[in-house]
Amino acid sequence: MAIFKRFPSVAQIAALSGVLVFVLSSWTLLWFFWKYPSWLYFLQIGEILTVLAYALATNFFESLVVLAALLALAVILPKKWFAETFAAHGLALALPVLGYMIFIAYQFQAKADYPSAALNWAPVVLAGAVLLAFLVGRIPFLRRAVELFADRATIFLYFFLPISLLSVLVVVFRMFQ
Amino acid sequence: MTNLNRRDFLKLAGLASGSLALSALAPQALALGAQPQASKPNLIILLFDAMSAKNLSLYGYHRETTPNLQRFAERAIVYHAHDSAGNFTTPGTASLFTGTYPWTHRALNMGGLVARNMLDRNLFSLLAEDYTRLAFSQNIWVNYFLNQFTPQLDKILSPGAFSTVSQVVGSAFKDPAAYRAYDDFLFHDGNPPASLLFGLAGRLLFRRQYFSETSTLGAYPNGLPRAGIYPIYFELNKVFDGVFETLASLGAANRPYLGYFHLWSPHAPYRPTQEFMNIFDDNWKPEKKPEHRLGMRVAQSQLNTRRRNYDKYIANVDAEFGRLIDRLEAQGLLENSYVIVTSDHGEMQERGDDGHVTPLLFAPVTQVPLLISAPGQRTRVDITSPTNSVDVLPTLLQLTGHPVPDWCEGALLPGLGGTADPERSTYTVEAKSNPAFAPLNMASVALRKGPHKLIYYTGYEDQAAFELYNLEADPEELSDLYPTETELASRLKDELLTQLAAVNQPYQR
């Protein structure tokens, strides 16, 4: 299949996935541990772990969605622009967007009905992400730094991937039991 | 179907002028209720969240908040001293379902669950044999333990049913844990969503939908009523229409049913329609009560404003209730149904305290309405002896010909098989900050016995504290008798502490 030839290498995909899983799951785990003490008051450990299974399964699918979007870009764009440097370019695009999403999420803590003002910055953030991706391609030092970070983040996959798959199994089992 | 007909009820009303007469009538009421399965009555429970009996004109409140409840009362047994066993939704509703006090069912905390060994000890399981059981709650906390009872329920409607716009993720899953995972955590609307991608996207889309679909709704000047922090926005008339249609469809089936409807209103935020916005702009100021040391220290002027808005919202809910009852009557659904109107807890705007998230256990937050209309009932019966929400389960079991289990802590309601016992002790328990499976060391407990009410606060201050009131002589609970009525105080204190020690015993390590 010609389309698979346009795919980045497995190592590049794994490196980027590690970062995505790390960011998305860490965010969820942060709030999980914020809620955990109150749950301990009335939930049993098994029930709390079930909630965690739902959370990690959701994170897993979130990571897949973001990864799929970046893979689609890799397929669409010329191979030299994106696929060959998938980890570096993907990370340069994904990190500012995820950071911006965290910023938007915090707007809701301030009980904003709808964070219109913050959302108005979306085109600027996107443009910034594209610029960063461009610079990553142009500045070797920056590219190496980003790739190094992505490479190190691969370790999170060894931890999160099995747990996420187990969580998906738990959720599926509970849905059909 | 054999119903409680007009003649029976006239007889009942005539004899029920005093509690002794009521006790004499008990066997008759029982006999009427305990019918063979083929003709068992339906049970319709309408629970209005946070409806304080103290703010209802039905019970003598200054403002005319409930003309329709008063109209309904003309065909019902009206309980004038009915307390909830809890002072907020979780314990109050769990006590109603299980007929046990919070120290037994252990649904103590906000959003808590009933003890896992009680999953088959509830109204739904006890009626399983011969009743179709449907539950609807706009309050997601109630759904948490309704979902614990899933095997005993034929249908649980989504909390977002009948809403104008809503986003309830858990109802899409068969697994009860999904509510906790999604609606209480990943998609929770009170904090940043714990799911960064799906949760945030869901919330942004929901907010956009809310603004686009509600911008043209001018009937609610303060905004659409909302089910607390959860993304469920509704119009009162649509919710009541939904309740009616659900009951009509249940009535079409050839099987007795239990329909439990837990309606969010008149719980805050108080958002009446335009029609009710100005009805109580009367400059009336309720009696100012001294601030309680455990209160929130809210200014009296603010409390008065909140009370006025609460009253308006109650009047709005009452109007919709009247419309519902008229439709049920026109449909003939009242002829073969017991209709139970009650609440899970009250609401207070006094003593510097606003709402019901409080350790306080004064009447506005504990005393709730209870009206029970028997099939075909046409006369009013008033019961003034103290009753408690734990009494509802055994009474309904008795009325439907089921045995009352020995673990049940309630008693049969006077007028429906029970007798008024002046020596009976009932309790209201607040322990939201206490771990569910530990002794109650941070709690407020009110013991009600005859005209007296002893309140015990433990864990909130350096030392435990007691207050004692005589509710007959001092219904506003202004005069603390604890320092002066030492003998009575000592007796009630001993009883309360002994009871507390007994219920704490299984959790001592």
XYZ file of C-alpha atoms in Angstrom:
686
model
C 0.000 0.000 0.000
C 1.508 3.271 -1.140
C -0.096 5.168 1.700
C 1.884 3.231 4.309
C 5.092 4.285 2.616
C 4.202 7.827 3.500
C 3.927 6.895 7.182
C 6.721 7.912 9.558
C 8.916 5.235 11.112
C 7.649 3.297 14.130
C 10.363 4.846 16.289
C 9.195 8.340 15.365
C 5.549 7.461 16.010
C 6.452 5.900 19.358
C 8.443 8.943 20.414
C 5.592 11.324 19.649
C 3.011 8.984 21.192
C 5.020 8.927 24.396
C 4.789 12.699 24.693
C 1.070 12.775 23.866
C 0.220 10.046 26.338
C 2.362 11.713 28.960
C 0.685 15.122 28.603
C -2.902 13.866 28.339
C -2.621 11.277 31.103
C -0.687 13.554 33.436
C -3.406 16.161 33.177
C -6.039 13.562 34.055
C -3.947 12.045 36.839
C -3.419 15.495 38.306
C -7.186 15.904 38.712
C -7.561 12.296 39.725
C -5.323 12.840 42.718
C -7.163 16.067 43.461
C -10.439 14.128 43.687
C -8.943 11.019 45.266
C -9.073 12.128 48.927
C -12.799 12.876 48.753
C -13.491 9.591 46.978
C -11.599 7.759 49.707
C -14.327 8.927 52.060
C -16.973 6.770 50.465
C -15.629 4.713 47.557
C -13.851 1.416 47.913
C -10.446 0.937 46.327
C -11.881 -1.252 43.571
C -14.423 1.440 42.701
C -11.733 4.110 42.567
C -9.614 1.902 40.322
C -12.617 1.461 38.033
C -12.884 5.224 37.682
C -9.159 5.308 36.950
C -9.653 2.626 34.295
C -12.278 4.788 32.582
C -9.940 7.761 32.782
C -6.934 5.980 31.315
C -9.026 4.338 28.603
C -10.346 7.776 27.668
C -6.802 9.167 27.658
C -5.746 6.330 25.397
C -8.382 7.205 22.822
C -7.567 10.889 23.149
C -3.932 10.128 22.362
C -5.009 8.066 19.372
C -7.144 10.922 18.054
C -4.294 13.439 18.297
C -1.850 10.957 16.828
C -4.241 10.170 13.989
C -4.547 13.863 13.171
C -0.776 14.231 13.031
C -0.412 11.049 10.972
C -2.982 12.427 8.554
C -0.801 15.515 8.188
C 2.198 13.283 7.580
C 0.335 11.493 4.802
C -0.979 14.673 3.219
C 2.143 16.816 3.389
C 5.304 16.102 1.373
C 7.346 13.418 3.112
C 10.383 15.658 3.559
C 8.299 18.340 5.254
C 6.743 16.212 7.940
C 6.961 12.411 7.822
C 10.743 12.189 7.938
C 10.905 14.424 10.979
C 7.590 13.326 12.398
C 8.529 13.345 16.091
C 10.083 16.800 16.004
C 7.466 18.457 13.803
C 4.563 16.665 15.442
C 5.757 17.687 18.850
C 6.273 21.276 17.750
C 2.673 21.350 16.545
C 1.081 19.371 19.369
C 2.710 20.882 22.443
C 1.599 24.510 21.936
C -1.914 23.332 21.079
C -2.125 21.086 24.155
C -0.729 23.905 26.297
C -3.355 26.239 24.898
C -6.046 23.675 25.686
C -4.868 23.552 29.274
C -5.122 27.342 29.364
C -8.691 27.168 28.008
C -9.564 24.440 30.494
C -8.444 26.659 33.355
C -10.780 29.386 32.124
C -13.642 27.159 33.221
C -12.323 27.059 36.751
C -13.043 30.757 36.836
C -16.657 29.802 35.970
C -16.511 31.473 32.560
C -19.768 30.804 30.759
C -17.939 30.570 27.491
C -14.272 31.501 27.162
C -14.771 33.586 24.018
C -11.836 35.891 24.682
C -9.445 32.981 25.202
C -10.782 31.180 22.135
C -10.137 34.251 20.001
C -6.453 33.485 20.421
C -6.812 30.107 18.700
C -5.599 31.291 15.261
C -2.581 32.959 16.883
C -1.715 29.783 18.790
C -2.102 27.699 15.639
C 0.079 30.112 13.704
C 2.622 29.965 16.528
C 2.608 26.175 16.426
C 3.154 26.184 12.669
C 5.977 28.723 13.082
C 7.581 26.563 15.764
C 7.318 23.539 13.469
C 8.958 25.589 10.709
C 11.768 26.684 13.022
C 12.293 23.130 14.224
C 12.880 22.175 10.597
C 15.277 25.059 10.068
C 17.285 25.142 13.273
C 19.160 21.854 13.801
C 19.829 22.538 17.465
C 16.148 23.092 18.154
C 15.246 19.992 16.205
C 17.745 17.868 18.098
C 16.449 19.198 21.413
C 12.861 18.396 20.527
C 13.776 14.948 19.212
C 15.808 14.241 22.328
C 12.836 15.141 24.512
C 10.489 12.990 22.413
C 12.945 10.117 22.509
C 13.173 10.290 26.304
C 9.377 10.427 26.532
C 9.146 7.035 24.826
C 9.667 5.506 28.248
C 6.184 6.653 29.238
C 4.775 4.369 26.576
C 6.201 1.347 28.380
C 4.239 2.415 31.421
C 1.060 3.898 29.993
C 0.458 1.586 27.047
C -0.056 -1.629 29.027
C -2.072 0.167 31.681
C -4.193 1.890 29.055
C -4.874 -1.359 27.217
C -5.761 -3.033 30.487
C -8.076 -0.124 31.250
C -9.787 -0.477 27.880
C -10.326 -4.155 28.642
C -11.789 -3.316 32.050
C -14.196 -0.808 30.520
C -15.250 -3.187 27.752
C -15.740 -5.992 30.245
C -17.872 -3.810 32.520
C -19.958 -2.585 29.602
C -20.869 -6.084 28.529
C -20.997 -7.938 31.830
C -59.534 -2.423 41.763
C -60.424 -1.805 45.403
C -59.638 1.784 46.306
C -59.840 3.921 49.371
C -63.205 5.384 48.433
C -64.959 8.540 49.531
C -66.970 6.851 52.247
C -63.901 5.219 53.723
C -62.069 8.460 53.783
C -64.874 10.493 55.246
C -64.968 7.898 57.963
C -61.200 8.161 58.290
C -61.287 11.946 58.446
C -64.058 11.977 60.988
C -62.201 9.679 63.263
C -58.861 11.276 62.717
C -59.397 14.429 64.728
C -56.835 13.231 67.240
C -53.902 10.938 67.153
C -55.635 8.344 69.307
C -58.454 8.183 66.845
C -55.931 7.738 64.093
C -54.335 4.851 65.862
C -57.735 3.221 66.113
C -58.115 3.620 62.364
C -54.767 2.101 61.532
C -55.906 -1.446 60.894
C -58.583 -0.195 58.547
C -56.155 1.882 56.519
C -53.894 -1.100 56.400
C -56.627 -3.371 55.245
C -57.476 -0.953 52.499
C -53.898 -0.690 51.394
C -52.968 -4.331 51.563
C -54.763 -5.554 48.503
C -54.268 -8.593 46.345
C -51.628 -8.304 43.669
C -54.107 -7.967 40.807
C -55.431 -4.750 42.306
C -52.363 -3.293 43.938
C -52.206 0.492 43.833
C -49.573 2.372 41.905
C -47.049 4.418 43.853
C -46.098 7.824 42.528
C -43.374 9.579 44.498
C -42.799 13.217 43.599
C -39.767 14.544 45.414
C -38.984 18.234 45.158
C -35.351 18.774 46.017
C -34.627 21.262 48.806
C -38.242 22.136 49.526
C -38.469 23.344 53.109
C -41.818 22.853 54.831
C -41.153 26.131 56.607
C -41.512 28.095 53.365
C -44.802 26.547 52.277
C -48.094 28.350 52.857
C -49.540 24.847 53.162
C -47.880 24.785 56.573
C -48.733 28.357 57.481
C -45.888 30.336 55.897
C -46.450 34.061 55.585
C -46.217 34.147 51.788
C -48.745 32.355 49.615
C -46.195 30.042 48.029
C -48.211 26.846 47.556
C -51.882 27.304 46.634
C -51.792 24.161 44.527
C -50.239 22.006 47.237
C -53.009 23.305 49.498
C -55.561 22.265 46.906
C -53.919 18.839 46.696
C -53.891 18.634 50.494
C -57.675 18.618 50.446
C -57.429 15.070 49.172
C -54.418 13.919 51.118
C -52.968 13.072 54.487
C -50.807 16.033 55.458
C -47.905 15.478 57.849
C -47.100 18.645 59.737
C -43.981 17.605 61.624
C -42.104 15.531 59.083
C -38.316 15.561 59.217
C -35.832 14.308 56.704
C -33.230 11.946 58.130
C -30.519 14.017 56.439
C -29.990 17.710 55.744
C -28.846 17.348 52.164
C -29.693 15.161 49.187
C -27.477 12.126 49.628
C -28.439 11.023 53.146
C -31.996 12.352 52.882
C -32.844 10.435 49.731
C -30.984 7.293 50.770
C -33.037 7.197 53.982
C -36.221 7.512 51.965
C -35.177 4.602 49.738
C -33.873 2.330 52.474
C -35.985 3.165 55.522
C -32.773 3.462 57.530
C -30.894 6.349 59.100
C -27.691 7.676 57.531
C -25.597 5.932 60.198
C -26.914 2.654 58.796
C -27.033 3.233 55.022
C -23.772 5.248 55.184
C -24.571 7.552 52.248
C -23.137 10.365 54.338
C -20.953 12.346 51.993
C -21.707 14.625 49.095
C -22.223 12.293 46.165
C -21.732 9.268 48.426
C -23.162 5.776 48.068
C -25.140 3.443 50.269
C -23.223 0.662 51.993
C -22.547 -2.164 49.565
C -24.255 -4.681 51.844
C -27.507 -2.726 51.472
C -27.929 -3.035 47.727
C -30.947 -5.284 48.110
C -32.358 -3.332 51.024
C -34.366 -0.632 49.353
C -37.838 0.215 48.137
C -37.119 -0.965 44.611
C -35.894 -4.412 45.552
C -38.691 -4.932 48.057
C -41.324 -4.245 45.388
C -39.529 -6.255 42.719
C -41.928 -9.159 42.679
C -45.063 -7.397 41.595
C -44.224 -3.838 40.613
C -42.740 -2.173 37.563
C -40.162 0.236 38.976
C -39.038 3.388 37.225
C -36.857 6.148 38.582
C -35.980 9.581 37.303
C -33.719 12.009 39.088
C -32.460 15.340 37.857
C -29.988 15.242 40.708
C -26.998 13.174 39.578
C -26.027 12.417 43.177
C -29.242 10.450 43.471
C -28.402 8.667 40.251
C -25.201 7.443 41.843
C -27.101 5.237 44.218
C -30.039 4.645 41.911
C -27.399 3.061 39.748
C -26.304 0.961 42.691
C -29.866 -0.385 42.625
C -29.814 -1.027 38.868
C -30.694 -4.728 39.164
C -33.796 -3.774 41.128
C -35.028 -1.105 38.735
C -36.820 -1.754 35.468
C -35.849 1.617 34.108
C -33.752 4.581 35.146
C -34.297 7.663 33.023
C -31.298 9.841 32.265
C -30.936 12.891 34.525
C -30.962 14.897 31.298
C -34.362 13.570 30.216
C -36.975 16.305 29.611
C -34.208 18.936 29.646
C -33.805 21.764 27.169
C -30.066 21.216 26.872
C -28.017 18.704 28.785
C -24.797 16.773 28.674
C -24.928 13.615 30.756
C -22.339 11.148 29.565
C -22.806 8.395 32.137
C -26.340 7.597 31.042
C -24.971 6.365 27.706
C -23.235 3.501 29.503
C -24.707 0.411 31.027
C -22.078 0.454 33.738
C -23.077 2.589 36.769
C -19.429 3.506 37.310
C -19.557 5.588 34.140
C -21.491 8.362 35.927
C -18.724 8.685 38.469
C -16.004 8.485 35.835
C -17.469 10.881 33.286
C -20.016 13.173 34.934
C -18.259 13.480 38.271
C -14.726 13.507 36.938
C -13.658 13.511 33.296
C -16.437 15.798 32.043
C -17.244 17.410 35.391
C -18.554 20.925 34.931
C -17.352 22.516 38.135
C -13.604 22.407 37.516
C -11.381 22.229 34.479
C -12.425 19.020 32.709
C -10.143 16.169 33.722
C -10.277 14.908 30.154
C -8.237 17.465 28.255
C -9.394 16.613 24.741
C -12.851 15.016 24.889
C -13.887 16.756 28.090
C -12.851 20.194 26.897
C -14.319 19.704 23.429
C -17.542 18.409 24.970
C -17.792 21.369 27.261
C -17.115 23.919 24.544
C -19.674 22.320 22.255
C -22.203 22.118 25.068
C -21.790 25.765 26.012
C -22.156 26.793 22.393
C -25.314 24.707 22.089
C -26.642 26.172 25.324
C -26.225 29.744 24.168
C -27.636 29.122 20.705
C -30.676 27.214 21.920
C -31.537 29.299 24.931
C -30.879 32.791 23.625
C -34.464 33.034 22.404
C -36.011 31.769 25.632
C -37.159 34.939 27.352
C -39.451 33.273 29.872
C -36.667 32.864 32.444
C -35.183 36.300 33.237
C -32.518 34.795 35.550
C -31.594 32.102 33.040
C -32.832 28.562 32.641
C -33.106 26.457 35.781
C -30.027 24.308 36.144
C -29.402 21.085 38.022
C -26.623 22.412 40.244
C -23.133 22.186 38.844
C -24.144 19.613 36.265
C -24.783 20.661 32.651
C -28.522 20.042 32.768
C -30.656 23.064 31.883
C -34.395 22.684 31.818
C -37.719 24.440 31.585
C -40.055 23.595 34.438
C -43.102 23.022 32.246
C -41.230 20.578 30.017
C -39.999 18.560 32.981
C -43.491 18.303 34.434
C -44.841 17.405 30.991
C -42.231 14.658 30.847
C -43.262 13.353 34.248
C -46.887 13.290 33.177
C -46.158 11.494 29.923
C -44.016 8.938 31.721
C -46.768 8.276 34.230
C -49.353 8.041 31.472
C -47.258 5.440 29.664
C -46.704 3.506 32.889
C -50.429 3.638 33.547
C -51.137 2.095 30.171
C -49.357 -1.118 31.172
C -51.356 -3.750 32.994
C -49.074 -3.928 36.019
C -48.847 -1.829 39.153
C -45.891 0.518 39.122
C -43.652 2.544 41.350
C -42.618 5.811 39.730
C -39.980 7.808 41.574
C -39.479 11.343 40.271
C -36.755 13.411 41.902
C -37.185 16.933 40.569
C -34.378 19.422 41.011
C -36.598 22.422 41.706
C -36.933 24.390 43.952
C -33.244 23.746 44.694
C -30.886 26.648 43.966
C -30.205 28.346 41.634
C -33.631 29.877 42.059
C -34.769 30.695 38.547
C -38.495 31.318 38.283
C -40.268 32.308 35.093
C -41.158 35.907 34.300
C -44.668 35.313 35.649
C -43.310 34.715 39.160
C -40.512 37.268 39.200
C -42.384 39.991 41.050
C -44.957 38.140 43.098
C -43.289 38.519 46.493
C -41.819 41.986 46.209
C -43.695 42.808 49.398
C -41.013 44.262 51.666
C -41.844 41.568 54.218
C -38.941 40.825 56.492
C -38.907 37.569 58.417
C -37.997 37.569 62.078
C -34.253 37.999 62.462
C -32.668 35.141 64.339
C -29.289 35.298 66.040
C -26.343 34.166 63.953
C -25.207 30.653 64.749
C -21.521 30.178 65.496
C -21.359 27.380 62.890
C -23.219 29.421 60.272
C -21.752 31.119 57.224
C -22.244 34.657 58.548
C -24.238 35.811 55.546
C -25.738 39.293 55.954
C -29.425 39.364 56.863
C -30.309 41.599 53.888
C -28.741 39.044 51.573
C -30.607 36.235 53.296
C -33.892 38.105 52.859
C -33.246 38.527 49.155
C -32.348 34.865 48.804
C -35.463 33.860 50.706
C -37.645 35.990 48.447
C -36.160 34.384 45.343
C -36.578 30.928 46.887
C -40.212 31.673 47.667
C -40.847 32.826 44.104
C -39.320 29.658 42.759
C -41.410 27.513 45.103
C -44.536 29.292 43.850
C -43.447 28.564 40.289
C -42.884 24.894 41.065
C -46.204 24.761 42.881
C -48.029 26.091 39.809
C -46.475 23.367 37.672
C -47.328 20.790 40.309
C -50.957 21.932 40.195
C -50.990 21.546 36.439
C -49.527 18.036 36.742
C -52.075 16.937 39.335
C -54.933 18.289 37.213
C -53.697 16.294 34.236
C -53.235 13.151 36.298
C -56.729 13.535 37.641
C -58.212 14.115 34.199
C -56.436 10.987 33.024
C -57.866 9.021 35.953
C -54.403 8.192 37.266
C -55.178 9.363 40.793
C -57.950 6.828 41.184
C -55.610 3.890 41.502
C -52.456 5.502 42.825
C -50.923 6.647 46.045
C -49.290 9.993 45.359
C -46.498 10.863 47.763
C -45.202 14.439 47.736
C -42.113 15.123 49.774
C -38.558 16.469 49.758
C -35.108 15.211 50.639
C -34.167 18.192 52.837
C -35.050 21.789 53.403
C -33.318 25.097 52.842
C -32.514 27.872 55.251
C -32.015 31.569 54.984
C -31.586 32.517 58.611
C -29.046 32.594 61.454
C -26.442 33.778 58.968
C -26.735 30.564 56.992
C -27.834 30.212 53.396
C -28.816 26.978 51.671
C -28.337 23.538 53.137
C -24.621 22.803 52.976
C -24.383 23.286 56.703
C -23.820 21.391 59.915
C -26.936 23.069 61.334
C -30.102 21.073 61.890
C -32.750 23.691 62.456
C -36.273 23.132 61.210
C -35.961 25.032 57.902
C -33.312 22.582 56.728
C -34.720 19.384 58.279
C -38.485 19.790 58.117
C -39.912 18.816 54.748
C -43.388 18.413 53.335
C -45.058 15.043 53.288
C -48.446 14.581 51.701
C -49.840 11.204 50.807
C -52.977 10.962 48.739
C -54.593 7.553 48.713
C -56.368 6.226 45.615
C -59.574 8.147 45.133
C -59.144 10.093 48.375
C -61.344 13.182 48.571
C -60.857 14.471 52.095
C -58.008 15.947 54.075
C -56.429 14.424 57.138
C -53.865 16.319 59.217
C -51.223 14.543 61.257
C -49.259 16.612 63.738
C -47.172 13.974 65.478
C -43.473 13.852 64.493
C -42.559 11.581 61.584
C -39.362 10.954 59.679
C -38.394 10.095 56.101
C -37.354 6.610 57.271
C -41.073 5.958 57.879
C -42.013 6.208 54.213
C -40.542 2.867 53.114
C -42.280 0.675 55.726
C -45.552 2.498 55.127
C -45.421 1.969 51.375
C -44.538 -1.672 51.882
C -47.489 -2.119 54.188
C -49.845 -0.306 51.829
C -48.841 -2.587 48.989
C -49.159 -5.770 50.994
C -45.455 -6.438 51.541
C -43.893 -7.387 54.842
C -41.754 -4.763 56.542
C -38.220 -6.151 56.984
C -36.765 -6.175 60.469
C -33.714 -4.125 59.471
C -35.959 -1.157 58.656
C -35.546 1.660 61.214
C -38.740 3.504 60.344
C -42.257 3.028 61.652
C -45.623 3.041 59.934
C -46.884 6.562 59.414
C -49.850 7.584 61.548
C -52.986 7.557 59.446
C -51.639 4.783 57.256
C -51.297 2.002 59.753
C -49.088 3.627 62.357
C -49.891 5.281 65.621
C -48.687 8.549 67.050
C -46.180 7.632 69.749
C -45.111 10.618 71.858
C -42.209 8.633 73.264
C -40.789 7.696 69.901
C -37.361 9.068 69.025
C -36.490 10.067 65.467
C -33.203 11.396 64.153
C -31.669 13.658 61.561
C -28.008 13.035 60.855
C -25.451 15.248 59.125
C -21.960 13.838 58.618
C -20.835 14.988 55.201
C -17.243 15.494 56.329
C -16.997 12.180 58.103
C -15.577 9.149 56.272
C -18.476 6.879 55.365
C -17.058 3.778 56.988
C -15.737 5.251 60.200
C -17.382 6.211 63.503
C -19.314 9.475 63.334
C -16.832 11.838 64.933
C -17.558 14.897 62.807
C -21.295 15.174 62.688
C -24.470 16.855 63.810
C -27.287 14.693 65.090
C -30.760 15.876 66.020
C -32.899 13.734 68.278
C -36.585 14.522 68.151
C -38.782 13.157 70.888
C -42.261 14.450 71.553
C -42.136 18.239 71.489
C -38.389 18.326 72.150
C -35.422 18.427 69.840
C -31.869 17.936 71.035
C -29.093 18.845 68.605
C -25.601 17.468 69.109
C -22.593 18.928 67.296
C -19.390 16.951 67.437
C -16.085 17.469 65.693
C -16.825 21.000 64.475
C -15.433 22.780 67.492
C -12.961 21.981 70.248
C -15.747 20.665 72.407
C -18.994 18.912 71.590
C -22.046 21.106 71.984
C -25.731 20.558 72.611
C -28.833 22.635 72.010
C -32.333 21.821 73.192
C -35.592 23.266 71.919
C -39.252 22.791 72.663
C -40.835 22.851 69.224
C -44.377 23.252 70.493
C -43.688 26.257 72.703
C -40.907 27.622 70.510
C -41.399 26.504 66.885
C -38.817 29.015 65.639
C -36.126 27.381 67.821
C -35.054 30.617 69.429
C -34.762 29.609 73.048
C -32.054 27.067 73.836
C -33.225 25.120 76.893
C -30.082 23.053 77.279
C -28.536 25.164 80.057
C -31.778 25.445 82.020
C -33.749 22.214 81.532
C -30.917 20.149 82.926
C -32.826 16.994 83.806
C -34.584 16.737 80.458
C -31.364 17.670 78.658
C -29.431 15.008 80.515
C -31.992 12.315 79.699
C -32.099 13.162 76.005
C -28.326 13.539 75.869
C -27.848 10.081 77.365
C -30.268 8.591 74.884
C -28.609 10.274 71.911
C -25.072 9.397 72.975
C -26.060 5.803 73.708
C -27.645 5.530 70.272
C -24.591 7.073 68.649
C -22.243 4.739 70.491
C -24.303 1.776 69.314
C -24.263 2.794 65.644
C -20.569 3.669 65.838
C -19.629 0.387 67.411
C -19.290 -1.670 64.171
C -16.866 0.943 62.808
C -14.597 1.182 65.852
C -11.129 -0.184 65.257
